[in-house]
Coordinates of C-alpha atoms in Angstrom, one line a residue:
M1 CA 0.0 0.0 0.0
I2 CA 1.4 3.4 -1.1
Y3 CA 0.1 6.6 0.7
E4 CA 0.0 10.0 -0.9
V5 CA 2.1 12.3 0.8
A6 CA 1.4 16.1 1.0
Y7 CA 4.9 16.9 -0.3
S8 CA 8.0 15.3 -1.7
M9 CA 9.3 13.5 1.3
K10 CA 13.0 13.4 1.7
L11 CA 13.7 9.8 2.9
L12 CA 16.8 8.2 4.3
I13 CA 17.3 4.4 4.4
Y14 CA 19.7 3.6 7.2
L15 CA 21.4 0.2 7.6
P16 CA 23.2 -0.5 10.7
A17 CA 25.9 -3.1 9.9
R18 CA 28.0 -5.2 12.1
N19 CA 29.7 -8.1 10.5
A20 CA 27.2 -8.1 7.9
G21 CA 29.4 -8.9 5.0
K22 CA 27.3 -11.9 3.9
T23 CA 24.1 -10.0 3.7
L24 CA 24.5 -6.4 3.3
F25 CA 24.9 -6.2 -0.5
R26 CA 21.9 -8.5 -1.0
T27 CA 19.8 -6.6 1.5
V28 CA 20.3 -3.4 -0.4
N29 CA 20.0 -5.0 -3.8
S30 CA 16.5 -6.4 -2.6
I31 CA 14.9 -2.9 -2.5
P32 CA 12.8 -2.9 -5.5
N33 CA 13.9 -0.5 -8.3
E34 CA 10.5 1.3 -8.4
L35 CA 11.0 2.5 -4.9
F36 CA 14.2 4.5 -5.5
S37 CA 12.2 7.3 -6.9
R38 CA 10.9 7.9 -3.5
I39 CA 14.3 7.4 -1.6
S40 CA 16.7 10.4 -1.2
G41 CA 19.7 8.7 0.3
I42 CA 21.2 5.5 1.7
L43 CA 23.3 5.4 4.9
I44 CA 25.4 2.5 5.9
V45 CA 26.9 2.8 9.4
N46 CA 29.5 -0.1 9.7
N47 CA 30.0 -0.6 13.4
A48 CA 33.6 -1.8 13.9
S49 CA 33.0 -4.9 11.8
V50 CA 35.8 -7.6 11.9
D51 CA 34.7 -9.2 8.5
N52 CA 34.4 -7.8 5.1
T53 CA 31.5 -5.4 5.8
R54 CA 33.6 -2.3 4.9
T55 CA 34.5 -3.8 1.5
E56 CA 30.8 -4.9 0.9
A57 CA 29.6 -1.4 1.8
E58 CA 31.8 0.2 -0.9
R59 CA 30.6 -2.6 -3.3
V60 CA 27.0 -1.4 -2.6
K61 CA 28.2 2.1 -3.5
K62 CA 29.8 1.0 -6.8
E63 CA 28.1 -2.1 -8.1
S64 CA 24.6 -2.5 -6.7
G65 CA 21.3 -1.6 -8.3
V66 CA 21.1 1.7 -6.4
P67 CA 20.8 4.6 -9.1
V68 CA 23.2 7.4 -9.1
S69 CA 20.5 9.7 -8.1
V70 CA 20.3 8.1 -4.7
P71 CA 23.6 8.8 -2.9
V72 CA 25.0 6.1 -0.7
T73 CA 27.1 7.4 2.4
I74 CA 29.2 5.0 4.5
I75 CA 30.2 5.7 8.0
N76 CA 32.9 3.3 9.5
N77 CA 33.0 3.3 13.3
E78 CA 36.7 2.3 14.1
T79 CA 35.4 1.1 17.7
D80 CA 32.3 -0.6 18.7
R81 CA 29.6 2.2 19.4
G82 CA 26.9 -0.4 20.1
Y83 CA 23.4 -0.9 18.5
G84 CA 22.2 2.2 20.0
G85 CA 25.2 4.2 19.5
S86 CA 24.9 3.3 15.8
Q87 CA 21.6 4.7 15.7
K88 CA 22.4 7.9 17.4
I89 CA 25.0 8.5 14.6
A90 CA 22.3 7.9 11.9
Y91 CA 19.6 9.9 13.4
R92 CA 21.9 12.9 14.0
Y93 CA 23.0 12.5 10.5
A94 CA 19.4 12.5 9.2
I95 CA 18.5 15.5 11.2
D96 CA 21.5 17.4 10.3
K97 CA 21.1 16.7 6.5
G98 CA 17.5 17.8 6.5
Y99 CA 15.8 14.5 5.9
D100 CA 12.0 14.3 6.7
A101 CA 12.0 10.6 7.7
V102 CA 14.5 7.9 8.4
V103 CA 13.9 4.1 8.3
M104 CA 16.2 1.6 10.0
L105 CA 16.5 -1.5 7.7
H106 CA 18.8 -4.2 9.3
A107 CA 21.6 -5.2 7.1
D108 CA 21.1 -8.9 7.9
G109 CA 18.0 -9.3 5.8
Q110 CA 15.7 -10.1 8.7
Y111 CA 13.2 -7.4 7.7
P112 CA 11.6 -7.0 4.2
P113 CA 13.4 -4.1 2.3
E114 CA 10.4 -3.8 0.0
K115 CA 8.4 -2.5 2.9
S116 CA 10.8 0.4 3.8
V117 CA 9.0 3.1 1.8
E118 CA 5.6 2.0 3.1
L119 CA 6.9 2.3 6.7
A120 CA 7.9 5.9 6.1
E121 CA 5.0 7.1 4.1
S122 CA 2.7 5.7 6.9
L123 CA 4.1 8.6 9.0
F124 CA 2.7 11.1 6.5
K125 CA -0.7 9.6 5.6
D126 CA -4.0 11.3 6.4
K127 CA -2.8 14.6 4.9
G128 CA 0.6 14.5 6.8
T129 CA -1.0 13.8 10.2
G130 CA -0.1 10.0 10.2
A131 CA 2.4 9.4 13.2
D132 CA 5.9 10.2 14.6
M133 CA 7.1 6.6 14.6
C134 CA 5.9 3.6 12.5
I135 CA 7.3 0.0 13.3
G136 CA 7.0 -3.1 11.1
S137 CA 5.1 -5.6 13.4
R138 CA 5.8 -9.3 12.9
V139 CA 3.1 -10.1 15.3
A140 CA 0.5 -8.2 13.4
S141 CA 1.4 -10.0 10.4
G142 CA 1.2 -13.5 11.9
S143 CA 4.9 -14.2 11.2
K144 CA 5.4 -15.0 14.9
T145 CA 5.4 -18.6 13.7
K146 CA 8.7 -17.9 12.0
M147 CA 10.2 -16.4 15.0
P148 CA 12.5 -18.9 17.1
F149 CA 10.2 -20.1 19.9
W150 CA 12.4 -18.7 22.7
R151 CA 12.4 -15.3 21.1
F152 CA 8.8 -15.3 20.7
V153 CA 8.1 -16.2 24.4
G154 CA 10.5 -13.4 25.5
N155 CA 8.9 -10.9 23.0
R156 CA 5.4 -11.5 24.2
V157 CA 6.3 -11.4 27.9
L158 CA 8.3 -8.1 27.6
T159 CA 5.7 -6.6 25.2
A160 CA 3.0 -7.2 27.8
V161 CA 4.9 -5.3 30.3
E162 CA 5.7 -2.5 28.0
A163 CA 2.2 -2.2 26.7
A164 CA 0.8 -1.8 30.1
A165 CA 3.2 0.9 30.8
F166 CA 3.6 2.8 27.5
R167 CA 0.0 2.4 26.2
L168 CA 1.0 3.0 22.6
G169 CA -1.5 0.8 21.1
I170 CA 0.9 -1.4 19.1
S171 CA 1.2 -5.3 19.0
E172 CA 4.9 -5.6 19.6
Y173 CA 7.7 -3.5 21.1
H174 CA 10.8 -5.4 19.8
S175 CA 10.8 -5.0 16.3
G176 CA 13.9 -3.4 14.8
F177 CA 12.3 -2.4 11.6
R178 CA 11.0 1.2 12.2
A179 CA 10.6 4.7 10.8
Y180 CA 10.8 8.0 12.4
R181 CA 9.9 11.6 11.5
C182 CA 13.1 13.5 11.8
A183 CA 11.4 16.6 13.1
T184 CA 10.1 14.5 16.1
L185 CA 13.6 13.0 16.6
A186 CA 14.9 16.5 16.8
K187 CA 12.6 17.3 19.7
T188 CA 13.8 14.3 21.8
N189 CA 16.9 13.5 23.9
F190 CA 17.7 10.4 21.9
E191 CA 21.4 11.0 22.3
K192 CA 21.0 10.6 26.0
C193 CA 19.8 6.9 25.6
S194 CA 21.8 3.5 25.8
N195 CA 24.4 2.7 23.4
G196 CA 23.1 -0.9 23.5
Y197 CA 20.1 -2.9 22.5
P198 CA 17.9 -1.2 25.1
F199 CA 18.0 1.8 23.0
D200 CA 14.9 1.0 21.0
T201 CA 12.8 0.6 24.3
E202 CA 14.0 3.9 25.6
M203 CA 12.7 5.3 22.4
F204 CA 9.3 4.0 23.2
A205 CA 9.4 5.4 26.5
I206 CA 10.4 8.8 25.2
F207 CA 7.5 8.8 22.6
A208 CA 5.0 7.7 25.3
A209 CA 6.2 10.3 27.8
N210 CA 5.8 13.3 25.3
G211 CA 2.6 12.0 23.7
F212 CA 4.1 11.3 20.3
K213 CA 2.0 9.1 18.1
V214 CA 3.3 5.4 17.2
I215 CA 1.6 3.2 14.6
E216 CA 2.5 -0.1 12.9
I217 CA 2.1 -2.0 9.7
P218 CA 2.3 -5.8 9.4
V219 CA 5.6 -7.4 8.1
T220 CA 7.1 -10.6 7.8
S221 CA 10.5 -11.5 8.9
V222 CA 13.3 -14.0 8.0
Y223 CA 15.4 -15.8 10.5
S224 CA 18.6 -17.3 9.3
K225 CA 22.1 -18.1 10.5
E226 CA 23.2 -14.7 9.1
S227 CA 20.5 -13.0 11.3
N228 CA 22.1 -10.7 13.8
T229 CA 21.0 -12.3 17.2
P230 CA 22.2 -11.1 20.6
K231 CA 24.2 -13.6 22.7
F232 CA 22.4 -15.5 25.6
I233 CA 24.2 -13.2 28.2
E234 CA 23.2 -10.1 26.2
L235 CA 19.6 -11.3 26.2
V236 CA 19.6 -11.7 30.0
E237 CA 20.9 -8.4 30.4
Y238 CA 18.7 -7.0 27.9
C239 CA 15.6 -8.3 29.7
S240 CA 16.7 -7.0 33.0
T241 CA 17.2 -3.6 31.5
I242 CA 13.9 -3.5 29.9
F243 CA 12.2 -3.9 33.2
L244 CA 14.5 -1.2 34.7
I245 CA 13.4 1.2 31.8
V246 CA 9.8 0.5 32.4
G247 CA 10.2 1.4 36.2
E248 CA 12.2 4.5 35.3
F249 CA 9.5 5.6 32.9
M250 CA 6.8 4.9 35.5
L251 CA 8.6 7.0 38.0
H252 CA 9.1 9.8 35.5
K253 CA 5.5 9.8 34.5
S254 CA 4.2 9.9 38.2
G255 CA 6.6 13.0 38.9
L256 CA 8.6 11.0 41.5
R257 CA 11.8 11.1 39.7
K258 CA 12.3 13.0 36.4
D259 CA 14.6 11.4 33.8
E260 CA 16.4 13.7 31.4
R261 CA 16.0 10.9 28.7
F262 CA 12.3 11.1 28.7
R263 CA 12.0 14.9 28.6
G264 CA 11.5 16.8 25.4
S265 CA 14.7 18.4 24.0
S266 CA 15.1 22.0 24.8

């Protein structure tokens, strides 16, 4: 489904890439040619990869099906900035370069590239009043059956807790496929958030605290051996941190302890 937008949207497709040498080129090449007329730029943030991701990023720039009218920018982090740290770099870039929207499309091919533009244009439907964030929901599409069982259980338990706290009206809170309005990002303190995986949850807390609108579209997902999956110890730490963020959000919302992350940017 394609939405009519009130103006020519300047859209950035951002690919976080860490050790994604086997999938990066394929993921970018999977973006349908007909969508490039509505994409203004592609940003690859190579986060201190130790494989051939840097070489593959250059290959995207020179050999992929991306037309010359869509510039490909590569940022190579020499040290590991983390999943959240990579997003901070990308969103600051999008804001500073004057983009209207930015879509995070994982370089491991887990999410469907062909849905990238729809995700962004959903923000501007209804004469531009659509939303501030749009996520691609695997649960809404029924693709939960393709999610590894242990990930599905964790997803549903954490989502239930977050849904009760944030009340954003979405079916899942752990999709990494998402689009943001850059004007809304500029009103937040996203750069005060975690450099790790909890960054995505902190963003939901920020949007909930400030009354920003979040919507979703159904998407399918693919899990393969190349999918970038956190290690077990990272998942344990991640779950603990999610509960902590929810608690901090509730304290902020009640006024008992204000948190700078969740305040609007001055």
